Each structure stands twice: as structure tokens, then as C-alpha cells.
Amino acid sequence: MGRVLITGAAGFLGSHLCDRMLKDGHQVVAMDNLITGRRSNLEHLDSKENFEFINYDVSEYIDVEGDLDYIMHFASPASPIDYLKIPIQTLKVSSLGTHNCLGLALKKSARIIVASTSEVYGDPLVHPQKETYYGNVNPVGPRGVYDEAKRFQEAITMAYNNIHGLETRIVRIFNTYGPRMRLNDGRVLPAFIGQALRGEDMTVFGDGSQTRSFCYVDDLVNGILKLLMSDYSGPVNIGNPDEITISQFAEEINELTGKNRPVVYHDLPTDDPLQRKPDIELAKKELEWEPKVGRAEGLKITYEYFKSLSQEELFAKDHNTFEKYTK
Ligand code: UDP
């Protein structure tokens, strides 16, 4: 068992990683500057002996007292409306923030895993996406700040591996869902479920024929842990290849919630990928990993979480995420 620094610990994925690392017997140093993360995601861990929280921006020089065995760099705004709102912080956290984490890993002789993304494939012309595909990214479009920062993150991580012999791992994360997603983060699942719960129309962008492949968070966390503990240093896709169109997804959310909300169509945001599905053969071979939780099961658990939110949270003044795409 070791001591791990998790950046972005108060976010959706970060908080689930904290839970898992503590459960596996590690000591967790959780770091977040709470721009998009929420302290409430970690409150259930505050009383634990092996857990500490540091409110800090990883884009600034970082140091952590004591030994570290692992660093998990998961800090970053991760939804399109977040990175539209704070593009410079988005660029900094995956470039400067990654550099700081790599430097710290080197100093502490720690193994590091960085959170990359299916967005490195941009609007992919190859389908499904294999790790060997170089991608189709518009560097100066609205999503470029995220996509290019993550591509730089992969490049500098590989350079530290090659030049310094640092133990590095790169996970390319595809669309993931589950409890603790932010209701107002603008992503399609919280958007549709929030709209259903508030009795609003469901906003489908484009004609709804674009596809995504959604992975339940527990499956993703299992894949990340398997990769961290493996000796494979190249990028690995972790995601669920069960592909669905966004129109079908709206229907599924209507069935799940029983709210039967009408669907309204809006323009597709700039550079919104038309198709996305991970090829997971590499993860199967190298990690013996594949997702286990089907969408029906995962969505049910996730819906219970959103139902448990207060009316205040549900109707918070920034709940209309659709407007944020158009402003
Ligand atoms: N989307 C939608 N309505 C919404 C929010 C998103 O139709 O209210 C679409 C969006 O245009 C995209 C897909 O759902 O095609 C997934 O969007 P999300 O922001 O969840 O993730 P990403 O585009 O990063 O995969």
C-alpha cells in the first residue's frame, strides 16, 4: 500500500478515485482548487485517518510533504461549457499542471497516471477509435483548449518517461457517467435528467444522430486502477464501446424517468464530434479489463443520485446549461 496524490480530487472522477484508493488501503492526499470540483464530494472522507485535503491550484508550482508512491493527475475542467467559460485555466492545468505533477513525481520517485481523453481524437474520421489513430482536432476551435492541452499532456508525459525513465501511465477516458456528476456541467446526461426532473423540454443538439458510448464510473475506475498497476506506458482507451445516438439516449432518459418530456432540437455546437466509440482491444489484452455495468443498470443508479438532490440544487439559477452554449 502506498501514499497517493490525487489532483482534481473534488471532481466527479477524482472523488471516486479517492474512495477507491482509500478502500484499497492507500493514504490519500486530495488536491483541488474547487473551480469545478465540489468540496461536498469529499466530505464523507474527512473523518478518515488516511485522508487529507489540500485546496490548491496544481497549475502553480506544487510540493507535498512526505513520500509519495503514486500521483493521479485528474484536475481539469472536463465539460464543453466549462472549458468555454475558463479556456485559459483549461490550457494551464493540463500543460503547466501536468509539468508540475511530472516534476513532483520525479522528485518523489512516484509513478504517475495522467487523465487524457477521447477528445485527443477530435471529430474522428476513424471509427471506432484505436490508440494508434492520431485524431482530427481543430486547434483554434472552442474545444481546442481542452483537446490540445490534453495532447500536450500526453507528449510531455511520454517525454518524461523517455528522458527521465519516469514510470508514467496515460488513460484516454471516454464519456463517463455516474453519481456526483455536476447537474449543471452541461453534459448530455445531467442536462437530460435535470430537464426531465424540472419538467422542461429535452434539448438535443443537431439532428441527434451523433453518437457517444457511455461508461459507468465504477467500470472506469477499475480500468484506471488496472492501468496504474500495470507496466504499460503507452496511452490506453478506457470506455464502454456500447454506442448510442443522442436521440436514442433522450428516449432512454424518458423511459428511465417516466417523465416523457418532448424533445426540442438546437444547432450542433461547433466541432461537436459526430461519432465516438472506443476500441478497447488494447485494454482487454494488456489489462484484462472490460466494462461490466450495462447502461440500464448504470443509469438507474445515476438517476437515484440526481433524484436525491434538493429542489434548491435542481433549480439553481445556473441550471439552464443550454443557454451557456449559445452565449
Ligand atoms: N448534447 C445535447 N444536448 C445537451 C447537451 C449535449 O444534445 O443538452 C449533445 C452534444 O452536442 C454532444 C453529446 O450530446 O453531441 C454529448 O455531449 P457532452 O457534452 O455530454 O459530451 P462530449 O461532447 O464532450 O462527448
PDB file of N, CA and C in Angstrom, residues 5 31 54 56-64 92 96-97 99-104 107-108:
ATOM      1  N   LEU A   5      -1.109  11.069  -4.322  1.00  0.00           N
ATOM      2  CA  LEU A   5      -1.643  12.419  -4.523  1.00  0.00           C
ATOM      3  C   LEU A   5      -2.647  12.342  -5.665  1.00  0.00           C
ATOM      4  N   MET A  31      -6.075  16.883  -3.745  1.00  0.00           N
ATOM      5  CA  MET A  31      -5.807  18.295  -4.061  1.00  0.00           C
ATOM      6  C   MET A  31      -6.839  18.798  -5.068  1.00  0.00           C
ATOM      7  N   ILE A  54      -6.126  19.248   0.372  1.00  0.00           N
ATOM      8  CA  ILE A  54      -5.371  20.491   0.208  1.00  0.00           C
ATOM      9  C   ILE A  54      -6.049  21.324  -0.882  1.00  0.00           C
ATOM     10  N   TYR A  56      -5.691  23.752  -3.485  1.00  0.00           N
ATOM     11  CA  TYR A  56      -4.528  24.302  -4.182  1.00  0.00           C
ATOM     12  C   TYR A  56      -4.707  24.159  -5.694  1.00  0.00           C
ATOM     13  N   ASP A  57      -4.140  25.116  -6.420  1.00  0.00           N
ATOM     14  CA  ASP A  57      -4.185  25.091  -7.887  1.00  0.00           C
ATOM     15  C   ASP A  57      -2.919  24.422  -8.412  1.00  0.00           C
ATOM     16  N   VAL A  58      -3.073  23.255  -9.004  1.00  0.00           N
ATOM     17  CA  VAL A  58      -1.925  22.455  -9.458  1.00  0.00           C
ATOM     18  C   VAL A  58      -1.190  23.118 -10.632  1.00  0.00           C
ATOM     19  N   SER A  59      -1.778  24.152 -11.210  1.00  0.00           N
ATOM     20  CA  SER A  59      -1.073  24.883 -12.279  1.00  0.00           C
ATOM     21  C   SER A  59       0.056  25.747 -11.717  1.00  0.00           C
ATOM     22  N   GLU A  60       0.037  25.973 -10.388  1.00  0.00           N
ATOM     23  CA  GLU A  60       1.154  26.645  -9.709  1.00  0.00           C
ATOM     24  C   GLU A  60       2.134  25.571  -9.242  1.00  0.00           C
ATOM     25  N   TYR A  61       3.384  25.974  -9.020  1.00  0.00           N
ATOM     26  CA  TYR A  61       4.395  25.029  -8.527  1.00  0.00           C
ATOM     27  C   TYR A  61       3.845  24.258  -7.317  1.00  0.00           C
ATOM     28  N   ILE A  62       3.986  22.939  -7.340  1.00  0.00           N
ATOM     29  CA  ILE A  62       3.457  22.182  -6.194  1.00  0.00           C
ATOM     30  C   ILE A  62       4.549  21.439  -5.452  1.00  0.00           C
ATOM     31  N   ASP A  63       4.323  21.338  -4.158  1.00  0.00           N
ATOM     32  CA  ASP A  63       5.148  20.456  -3.351  1.00  0.00           C
ATOM     33  C   ASP A  63       4.227  19.793  -2.333  1.00  0.00           C
ATOM     34  N   VAL A  64       4.548  18.593  -1.980  1.00  0.00           N
ATOM     35  CA  VAL A  64       3.754  17.876  -0.985  1.00  0.00           C
ATOM     36  C   VAL A  64       4.749  17.282  -0.004  1.00  0.00           C
ATOM     37  N   LYS A  92      -3.946  25.670 -18.957  1.00  0.00           N
ATOM     38  CA  LYS A  92      -2.864  25.646 -17.964  1.00  0.00           C
ATOM     39  C   LYS A  92      -2.825  24.334 -17.164  1.00  0.00           C
ATOM     40  N   LEU A  96       0.852  23.263 -17.787  1.00  0.00           N
ATOM     41  CA  LEU A  96       1.686  23.600 -16.621  1.00  0.00           C
ATOM     42  C   LEU A  96       1.412  22.641 -15.468  1.00  0.00           C
ATOM     43  N   GLY A  97       0.126  22.327 -15.256  1.00  0.00           N
ATOM     44  CA  GLY A  97      -0.249  21.426 -14.147  1.00  0.00           C
ATOM     45  C   GLY A  97       0.373  20.047 -14.330  1.00  0.00           C
ATOM     46  N   HIS A  99       3.095  19.415 -16.067  1.00  0.00           N
ATOM     47  CA  HIS A  99       4.540  19.582 -15.875  1.00  0.00           C
ATOM     48  C   HIS A  99       4.886  19.564 -14.387  1.00  0.00           C
ATOM     49  N   ASN A 100       4.088  20.282 -13.588  1.00  0.00           N
ATOM     50  CA  ASN A 100       4.332  20.302 -12.142  1.00  0.00           C
ATOM     51  C   ASN A 100       4.199  18.907 -11.536  1.00  0.00           C
ATOM     52  N   CYS A 101       3.189  18.176 -11.968  1.00  0.00           N
ATOM     53  CA  CYS A 101       2.976  16.819 -11.423  1.00  0.00           C
ATOM     54  C   CYS A 101       4.120  15.884 -11.829  1.00  0.00           C
ATOM     55  N   LEU A 102       4.595  16.023 -13.069  1.00  0.00           N
ATOM     56  CA  LEU A 102       5.703  15.166 -13.532  1.00  0.00           C
ATOM     57  C   LEU A 102       6.966  15.475 -12.737  1.00  0.00           C
ATOM     58  N   GLY A 103       7.210  16.767 -12.497  1.00  0.00           N
ATOM     59  CA  GLY A 103       8.383  17.165 -11.712  1.00  0.00           C
ATOM     60  C   GLY A 103       8.311  16.614 -10.297  1.00  0.00           C
ATOM     61  N   LEU A 104       7.117  16.688  -9.724  1.00  0.00           N
ATOM     62  CA  LEU A 104       6.941  16.166  -8.366  1.00  0.00           C
ATOM     63  C   LEU A 104       7.127  14.647  -8.340  1.00  0.00           C
ATOM     64  N   LYS A 107      10.783  13.901  -8.416  1.00  0.00           N
ATOM     65  CA  LYS A 107      11.408  14.192  -7.112  1.00  0.00           C
ATOM     66  C   LYS A 107      11.097  13.105  -6.084  1.00  0.00           C
ATOM     67  N   LYS A 108       9.846  12.611  -6.119  1.00  0.00           N
ATOM     68  CA  LYS A 108       9.411  11.632  -5.101  1.00  0.00           C
ATOM     69  C   LYS A 108       9.611  10.188  -5.572  1.00  0.00           C
TER      70      LYS A 108
END
